[in-house]
Coordinates of C-alpha atoms and ligand atoms in Angstrom, one line a residue:
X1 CA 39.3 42.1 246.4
X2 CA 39.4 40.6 243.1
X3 CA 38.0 42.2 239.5
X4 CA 36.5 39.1 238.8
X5 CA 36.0 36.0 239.8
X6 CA 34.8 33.2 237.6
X7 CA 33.2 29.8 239.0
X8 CA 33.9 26.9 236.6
X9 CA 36.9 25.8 234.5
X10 CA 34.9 24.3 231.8
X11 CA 35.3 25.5 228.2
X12 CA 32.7 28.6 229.2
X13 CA 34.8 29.4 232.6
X14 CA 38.5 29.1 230.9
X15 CA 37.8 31.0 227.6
X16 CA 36.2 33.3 229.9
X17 CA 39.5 33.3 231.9
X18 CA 41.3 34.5 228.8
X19 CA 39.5 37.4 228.5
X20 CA 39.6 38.7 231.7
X21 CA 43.5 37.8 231.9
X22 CA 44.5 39.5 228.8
X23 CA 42.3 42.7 229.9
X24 CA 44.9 42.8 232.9
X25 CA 42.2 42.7 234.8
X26 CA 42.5 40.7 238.4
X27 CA 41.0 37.4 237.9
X28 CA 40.5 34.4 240.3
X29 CA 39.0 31.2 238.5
X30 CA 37.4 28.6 241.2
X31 CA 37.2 25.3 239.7
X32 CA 35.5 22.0 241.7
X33 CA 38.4 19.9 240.8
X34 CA 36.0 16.4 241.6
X35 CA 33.3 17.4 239.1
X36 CA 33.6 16.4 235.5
X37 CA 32.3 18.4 232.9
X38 CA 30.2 17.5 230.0
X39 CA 33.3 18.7 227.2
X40 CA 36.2 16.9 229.7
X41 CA 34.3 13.7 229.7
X42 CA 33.6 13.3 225.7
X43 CA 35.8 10.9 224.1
X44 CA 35.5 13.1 221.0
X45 CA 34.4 16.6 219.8
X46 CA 34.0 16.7 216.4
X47 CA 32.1 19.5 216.0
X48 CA 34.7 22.6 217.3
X49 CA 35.9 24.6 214.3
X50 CA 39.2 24.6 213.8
X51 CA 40.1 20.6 214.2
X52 CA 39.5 18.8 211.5
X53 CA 40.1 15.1 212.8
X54 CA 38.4 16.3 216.0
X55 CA 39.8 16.6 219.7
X56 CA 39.5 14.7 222.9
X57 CA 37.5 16.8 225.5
X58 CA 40.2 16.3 228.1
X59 CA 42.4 17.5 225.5
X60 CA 40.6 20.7 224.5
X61 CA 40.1 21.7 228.3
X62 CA 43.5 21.2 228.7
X63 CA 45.0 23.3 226.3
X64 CA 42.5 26.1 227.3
X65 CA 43.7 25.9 230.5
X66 CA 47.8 26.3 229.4
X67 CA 46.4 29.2 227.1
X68 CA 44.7 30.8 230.7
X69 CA 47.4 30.6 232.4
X70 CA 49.7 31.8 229.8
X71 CA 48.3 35.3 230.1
X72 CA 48.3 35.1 234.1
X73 CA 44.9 33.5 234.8
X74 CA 45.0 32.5 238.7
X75 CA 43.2 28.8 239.2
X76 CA 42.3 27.4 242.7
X77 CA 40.9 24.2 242.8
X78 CA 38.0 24.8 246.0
X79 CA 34.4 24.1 245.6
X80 CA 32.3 26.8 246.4
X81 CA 29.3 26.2 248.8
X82 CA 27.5 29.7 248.5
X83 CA 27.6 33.5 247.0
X84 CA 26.4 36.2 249.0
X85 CA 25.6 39.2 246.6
X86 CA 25.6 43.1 247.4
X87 CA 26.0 45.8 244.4
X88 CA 29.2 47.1 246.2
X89 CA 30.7 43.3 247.0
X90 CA 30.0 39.8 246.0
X91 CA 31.2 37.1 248.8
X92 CA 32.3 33.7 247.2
X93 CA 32.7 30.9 249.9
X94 CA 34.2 28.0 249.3
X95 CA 35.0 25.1 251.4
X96 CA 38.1 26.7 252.5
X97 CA 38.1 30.6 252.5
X98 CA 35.9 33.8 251.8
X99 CA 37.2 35.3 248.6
X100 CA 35.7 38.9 247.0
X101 CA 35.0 40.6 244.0
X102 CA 33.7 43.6 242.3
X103 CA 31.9 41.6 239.9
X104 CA 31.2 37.4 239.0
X105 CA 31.1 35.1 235.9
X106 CA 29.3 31.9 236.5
X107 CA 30.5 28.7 234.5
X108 CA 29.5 25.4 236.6
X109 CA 27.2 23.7 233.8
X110 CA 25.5 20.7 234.5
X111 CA 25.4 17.7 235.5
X112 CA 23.9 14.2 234.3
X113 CA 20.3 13.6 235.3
X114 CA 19.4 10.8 236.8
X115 CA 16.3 8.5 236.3
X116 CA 15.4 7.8 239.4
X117 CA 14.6 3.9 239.3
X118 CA 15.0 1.2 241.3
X119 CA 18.6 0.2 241.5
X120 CA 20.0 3.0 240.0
X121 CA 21.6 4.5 243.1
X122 CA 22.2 1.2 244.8
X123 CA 24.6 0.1 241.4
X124 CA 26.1 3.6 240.4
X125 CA 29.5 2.3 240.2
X126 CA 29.0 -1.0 240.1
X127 CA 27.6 -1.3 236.7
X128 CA 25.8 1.8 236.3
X129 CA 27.8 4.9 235.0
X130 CA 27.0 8.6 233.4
X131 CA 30.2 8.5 231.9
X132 CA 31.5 6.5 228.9
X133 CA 34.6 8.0 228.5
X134 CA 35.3 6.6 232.5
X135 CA 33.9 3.3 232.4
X136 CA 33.3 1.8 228.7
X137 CA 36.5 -0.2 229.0
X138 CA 35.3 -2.0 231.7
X139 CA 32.5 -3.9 229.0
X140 CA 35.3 -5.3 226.4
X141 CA 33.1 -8.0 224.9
X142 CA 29.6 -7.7 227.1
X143 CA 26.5 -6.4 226.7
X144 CA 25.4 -2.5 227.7
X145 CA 22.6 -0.8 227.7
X146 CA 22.4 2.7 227.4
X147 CA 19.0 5.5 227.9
X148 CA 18.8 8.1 226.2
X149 CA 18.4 9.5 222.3
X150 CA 19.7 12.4 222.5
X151 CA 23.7 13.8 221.1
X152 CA 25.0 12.2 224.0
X153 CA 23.2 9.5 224.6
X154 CA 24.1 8.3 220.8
X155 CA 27.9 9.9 220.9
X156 CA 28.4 8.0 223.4
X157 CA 26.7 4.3 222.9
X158 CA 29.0 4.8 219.3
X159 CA 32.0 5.3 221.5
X160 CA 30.9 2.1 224.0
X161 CA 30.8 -0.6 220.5
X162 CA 35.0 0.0 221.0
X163 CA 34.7 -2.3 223.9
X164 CA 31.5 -3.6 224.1
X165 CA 29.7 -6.7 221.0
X166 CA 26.4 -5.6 221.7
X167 CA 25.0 -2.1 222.7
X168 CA 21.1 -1.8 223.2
X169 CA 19.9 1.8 223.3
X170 CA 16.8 2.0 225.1
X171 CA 14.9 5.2 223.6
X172 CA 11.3 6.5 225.4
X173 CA 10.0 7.6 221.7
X174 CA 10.4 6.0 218.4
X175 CA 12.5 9.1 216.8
X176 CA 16.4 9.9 218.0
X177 CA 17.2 13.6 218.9
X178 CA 20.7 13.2 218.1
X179 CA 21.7 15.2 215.1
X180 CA 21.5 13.4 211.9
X181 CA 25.1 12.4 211.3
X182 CA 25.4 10.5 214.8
X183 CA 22.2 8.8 213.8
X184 CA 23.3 7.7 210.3
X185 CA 26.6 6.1 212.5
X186 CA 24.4 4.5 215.0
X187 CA 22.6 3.0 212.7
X188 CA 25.0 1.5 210.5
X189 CA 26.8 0.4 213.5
X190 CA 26.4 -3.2 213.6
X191 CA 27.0 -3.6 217.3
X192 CA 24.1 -1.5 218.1
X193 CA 20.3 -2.2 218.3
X194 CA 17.2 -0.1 219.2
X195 CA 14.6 -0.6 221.9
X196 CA 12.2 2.3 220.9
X197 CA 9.2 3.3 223.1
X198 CA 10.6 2.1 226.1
X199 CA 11.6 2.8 229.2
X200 CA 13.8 1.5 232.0
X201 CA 11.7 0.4 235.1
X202 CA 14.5 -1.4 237.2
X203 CA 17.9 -2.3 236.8
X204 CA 18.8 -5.5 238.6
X205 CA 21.7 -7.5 240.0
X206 CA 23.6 -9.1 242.9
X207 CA 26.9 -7.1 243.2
X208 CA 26.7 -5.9 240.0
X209 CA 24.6 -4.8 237.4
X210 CA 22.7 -8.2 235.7
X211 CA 19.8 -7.6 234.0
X212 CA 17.0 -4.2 233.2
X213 CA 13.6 -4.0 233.1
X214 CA 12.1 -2.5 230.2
X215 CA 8.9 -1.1 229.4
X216 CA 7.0 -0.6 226.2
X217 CA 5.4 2.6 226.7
X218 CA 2.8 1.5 224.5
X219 CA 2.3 -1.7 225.4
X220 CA 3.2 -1.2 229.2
X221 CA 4.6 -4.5 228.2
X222 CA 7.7 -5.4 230.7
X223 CA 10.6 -7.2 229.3
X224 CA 13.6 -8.4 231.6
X225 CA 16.9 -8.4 229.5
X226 CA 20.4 -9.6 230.7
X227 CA 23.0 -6.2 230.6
X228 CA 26.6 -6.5 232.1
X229 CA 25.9 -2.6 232.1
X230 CA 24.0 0.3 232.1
X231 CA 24.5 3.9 230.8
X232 CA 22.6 6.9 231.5
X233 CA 22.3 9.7 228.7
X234 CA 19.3 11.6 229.6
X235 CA 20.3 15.0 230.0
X236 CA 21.7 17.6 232.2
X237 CA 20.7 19.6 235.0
X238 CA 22.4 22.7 236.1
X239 CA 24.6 23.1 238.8
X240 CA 23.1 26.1 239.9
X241 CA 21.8 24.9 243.6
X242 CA 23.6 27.8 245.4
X243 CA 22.2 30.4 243.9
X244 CA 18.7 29.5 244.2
X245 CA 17.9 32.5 246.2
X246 CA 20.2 35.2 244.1
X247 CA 19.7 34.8 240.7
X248 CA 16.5 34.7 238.3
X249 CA 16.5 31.1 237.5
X250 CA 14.2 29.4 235.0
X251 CA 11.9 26.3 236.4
X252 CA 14.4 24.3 235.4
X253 CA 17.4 25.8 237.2
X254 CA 18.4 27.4 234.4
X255 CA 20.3 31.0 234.9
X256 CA 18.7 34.0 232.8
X257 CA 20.9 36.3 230.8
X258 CA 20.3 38.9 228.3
X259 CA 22.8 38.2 225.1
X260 CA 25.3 40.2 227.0
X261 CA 25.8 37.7 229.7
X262 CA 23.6 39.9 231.9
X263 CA 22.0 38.3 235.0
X264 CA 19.1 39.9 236.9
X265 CA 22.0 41.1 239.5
X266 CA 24.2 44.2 238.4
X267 CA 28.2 42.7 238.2
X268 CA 27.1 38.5 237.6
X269 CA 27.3 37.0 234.1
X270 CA 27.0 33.6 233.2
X271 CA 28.5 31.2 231.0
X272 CA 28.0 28.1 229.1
X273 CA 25.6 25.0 230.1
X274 CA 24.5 26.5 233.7
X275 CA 22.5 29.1 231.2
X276 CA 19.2 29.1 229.5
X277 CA 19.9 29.3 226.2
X278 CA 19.2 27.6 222.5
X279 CA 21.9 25.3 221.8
X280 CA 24.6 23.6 224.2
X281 CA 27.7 22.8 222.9
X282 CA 31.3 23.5 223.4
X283 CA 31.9 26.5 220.9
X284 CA 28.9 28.2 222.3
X285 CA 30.6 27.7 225.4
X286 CA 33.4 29.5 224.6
X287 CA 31.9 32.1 222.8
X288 CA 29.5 33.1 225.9
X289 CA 32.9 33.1 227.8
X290 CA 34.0 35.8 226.1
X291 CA 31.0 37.6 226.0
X292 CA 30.6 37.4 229.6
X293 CA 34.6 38.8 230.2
X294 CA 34.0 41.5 227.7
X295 CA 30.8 42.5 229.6
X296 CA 32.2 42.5 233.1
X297 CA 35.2 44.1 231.5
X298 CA 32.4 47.7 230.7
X299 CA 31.0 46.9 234.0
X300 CA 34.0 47.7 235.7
X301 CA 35.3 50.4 233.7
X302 CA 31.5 52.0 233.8
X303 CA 32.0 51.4 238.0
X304 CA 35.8 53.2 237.5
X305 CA 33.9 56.3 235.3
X306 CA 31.6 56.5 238.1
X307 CA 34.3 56.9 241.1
X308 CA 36.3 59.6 238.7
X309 CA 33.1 61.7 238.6
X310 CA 31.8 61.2 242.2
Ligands
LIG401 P1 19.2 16.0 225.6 O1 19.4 16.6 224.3 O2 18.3 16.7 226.6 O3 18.6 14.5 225.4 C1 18.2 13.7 226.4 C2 17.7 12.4 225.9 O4 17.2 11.7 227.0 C3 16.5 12.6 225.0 O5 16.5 11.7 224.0 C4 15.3 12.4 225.9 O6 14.2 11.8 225.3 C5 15.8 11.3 226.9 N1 15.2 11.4 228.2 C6 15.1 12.5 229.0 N2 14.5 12.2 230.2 C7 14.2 10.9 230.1 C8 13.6 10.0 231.0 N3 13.1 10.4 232.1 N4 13.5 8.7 230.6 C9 14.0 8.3 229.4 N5 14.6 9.1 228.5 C10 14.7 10.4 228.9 O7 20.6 15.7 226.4 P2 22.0 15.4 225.8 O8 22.0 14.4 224.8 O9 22.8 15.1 227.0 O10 22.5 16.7 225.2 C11 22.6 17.9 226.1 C12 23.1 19.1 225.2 O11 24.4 18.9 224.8 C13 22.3 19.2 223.9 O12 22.1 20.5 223.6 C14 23.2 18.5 222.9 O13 23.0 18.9 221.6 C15 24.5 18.9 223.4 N6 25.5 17.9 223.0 C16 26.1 18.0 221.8 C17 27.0 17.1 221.4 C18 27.7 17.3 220.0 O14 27.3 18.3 219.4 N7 28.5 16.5 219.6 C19 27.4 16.0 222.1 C20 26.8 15.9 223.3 C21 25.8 16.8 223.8 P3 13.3 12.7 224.2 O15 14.1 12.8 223.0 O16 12.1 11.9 224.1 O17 13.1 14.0 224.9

């Protein structure tokens, strides 16, 4: 039986992994190898202290995942399909084994949201991606589109004008809710334009992507304009599926913690993006990692204490 296991080797799950490794205490980390995270898949973080010029995402992940194993974190690459809790043991089931622990840190963020529309699914792939750091190559010298106005949405269309001549960000409201920097870049950027008010209705094609259909909110007035591609920045959802029926969730999937990491359930913390919490980002990340490891850390001394004295 383990101390701890964590779910997720994102920057929550790995610094979280430090922790627990350099309290000697006996840590599994269970990473689904096939999902991205949000910090692996930015071309650039700019906004983690401590690197001035900024870092790849890949990179950052990376290196936290040397400094883990460094102090003796153990990572398995398994995806895990369900927890079944008790006070006295939690069951972690992946798609290969049963593993144990006294106590659990849960790290699996989020993943993109999708719209919804009409030929989204059908071209996911084939001209419609979640992921610029994956696909933006593909449109040296074409024409993307991407939804969203949010930090990734314009992070992203900024990284896309590398390859692409024209970017057209297609925003629902008439005001970005990017962060103020990204929004001064976006807009000097020559390569990019604005749809504001709008929304995408359809996304068209043969075998690939060829053209959207765009809505004025407004207006309700449809416009059809020729893409080569079309990116999809509209937020996140949590990938907290599997625990549905354990954990205090908010309505929007969103796990519950105290400031100590705390779920509803004695022994379970969680980490990063899969939480409720005021602002996403990578160092917040980190630094609910280690909260998390430092609480399970009293949990199971407190659990220890309690076993002396019995
Ligand atoms: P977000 O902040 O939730 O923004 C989502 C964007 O998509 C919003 O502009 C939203 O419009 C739009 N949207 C949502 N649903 C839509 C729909 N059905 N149709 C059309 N548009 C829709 O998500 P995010 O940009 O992915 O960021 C997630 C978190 O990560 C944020 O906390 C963000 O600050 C953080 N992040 C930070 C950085 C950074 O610091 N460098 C980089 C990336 C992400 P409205 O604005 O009208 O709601």
């Amino acid at each position: 039986m383990y101390d701890v296991i964590i779910i997720g080797g994102g920057p929550a799950g790995l610094t979280a992994g430090i922790y627990t490794a350099r309290a000697r205490l006996n840590c599994l980390l269970i990473d689904n190898y096939a999902i991205n995270g949000q910090a692996v898949s930015s071309d650039i973080i700019e906004n983690y202290p401590g690197f001035p010029g900024g870092i790849s995402g890949f990179q950052l992940v990376k290196n936290l995942k040397v400094q883990a194993e460094k102090f003796g974190l153990k990572i398995i690459l398994q995806e895990v399909v369900s927890v079944n809790y008790t006070e006295k043991n939690i069951e972690i089931k992946t798609d290969e084994k049963i593993y144990s622990a006294i106590s659990l840190i849960i790290a699996t963020g989020a993943k993109p949201k999708q719209l919804g529309i009409p030929g989204e699914k059908e071209f996911t792939g084939r001209g419609v991606s979640y992921c610029a750091t994956c696909d933006a190559a593909l449109y040296k010298n074409k024409t993307v589109a991407v939804v969203g106005g949010g930090d990734t949405a314009i992070e992203e269309a900024l990284f896309i004008t590398k390859f692409a001549d024209k970017v057209l960000v297609v925003h629902r409201r008439y005001k970005l809710r990017a962060t103020k920097i990204l929004q001064e870049r976006a807009v000097a950027n020559k390569k990019i334009n604005f749809i504001w008010n709008s929304h995408l209705v359809e996304i068209k094609g043969a075998q690939k992507v060829e053209s959207v259909m765009v809505e004025n909110i407004l207006t309700s007035v449809k416009t059809e304009i020729n893409v080569n591609g079309v990116f999809m920045f509209v937020g996140y959802t949590p990938n907290t599926e599997y625990l549905t029926n354990i954990l205090k969730l908010d309505e929007n999937g969103y796990i519950i913690t105290d400031d100590e990491m705390k779920t509803d359930k004695a022994g379970v913390f969680a980490a990063g993006d899969c939480r409720k919490k005021l602002l996403k980002q990578v160092v917040t990340a980190c630094s609910d990692g280690a909260i998390a490891a430092f609480s399970a850390e009293k949990y199971l001394d407190k659990l220890k204490k309690m076993e002396y004295t019995k």
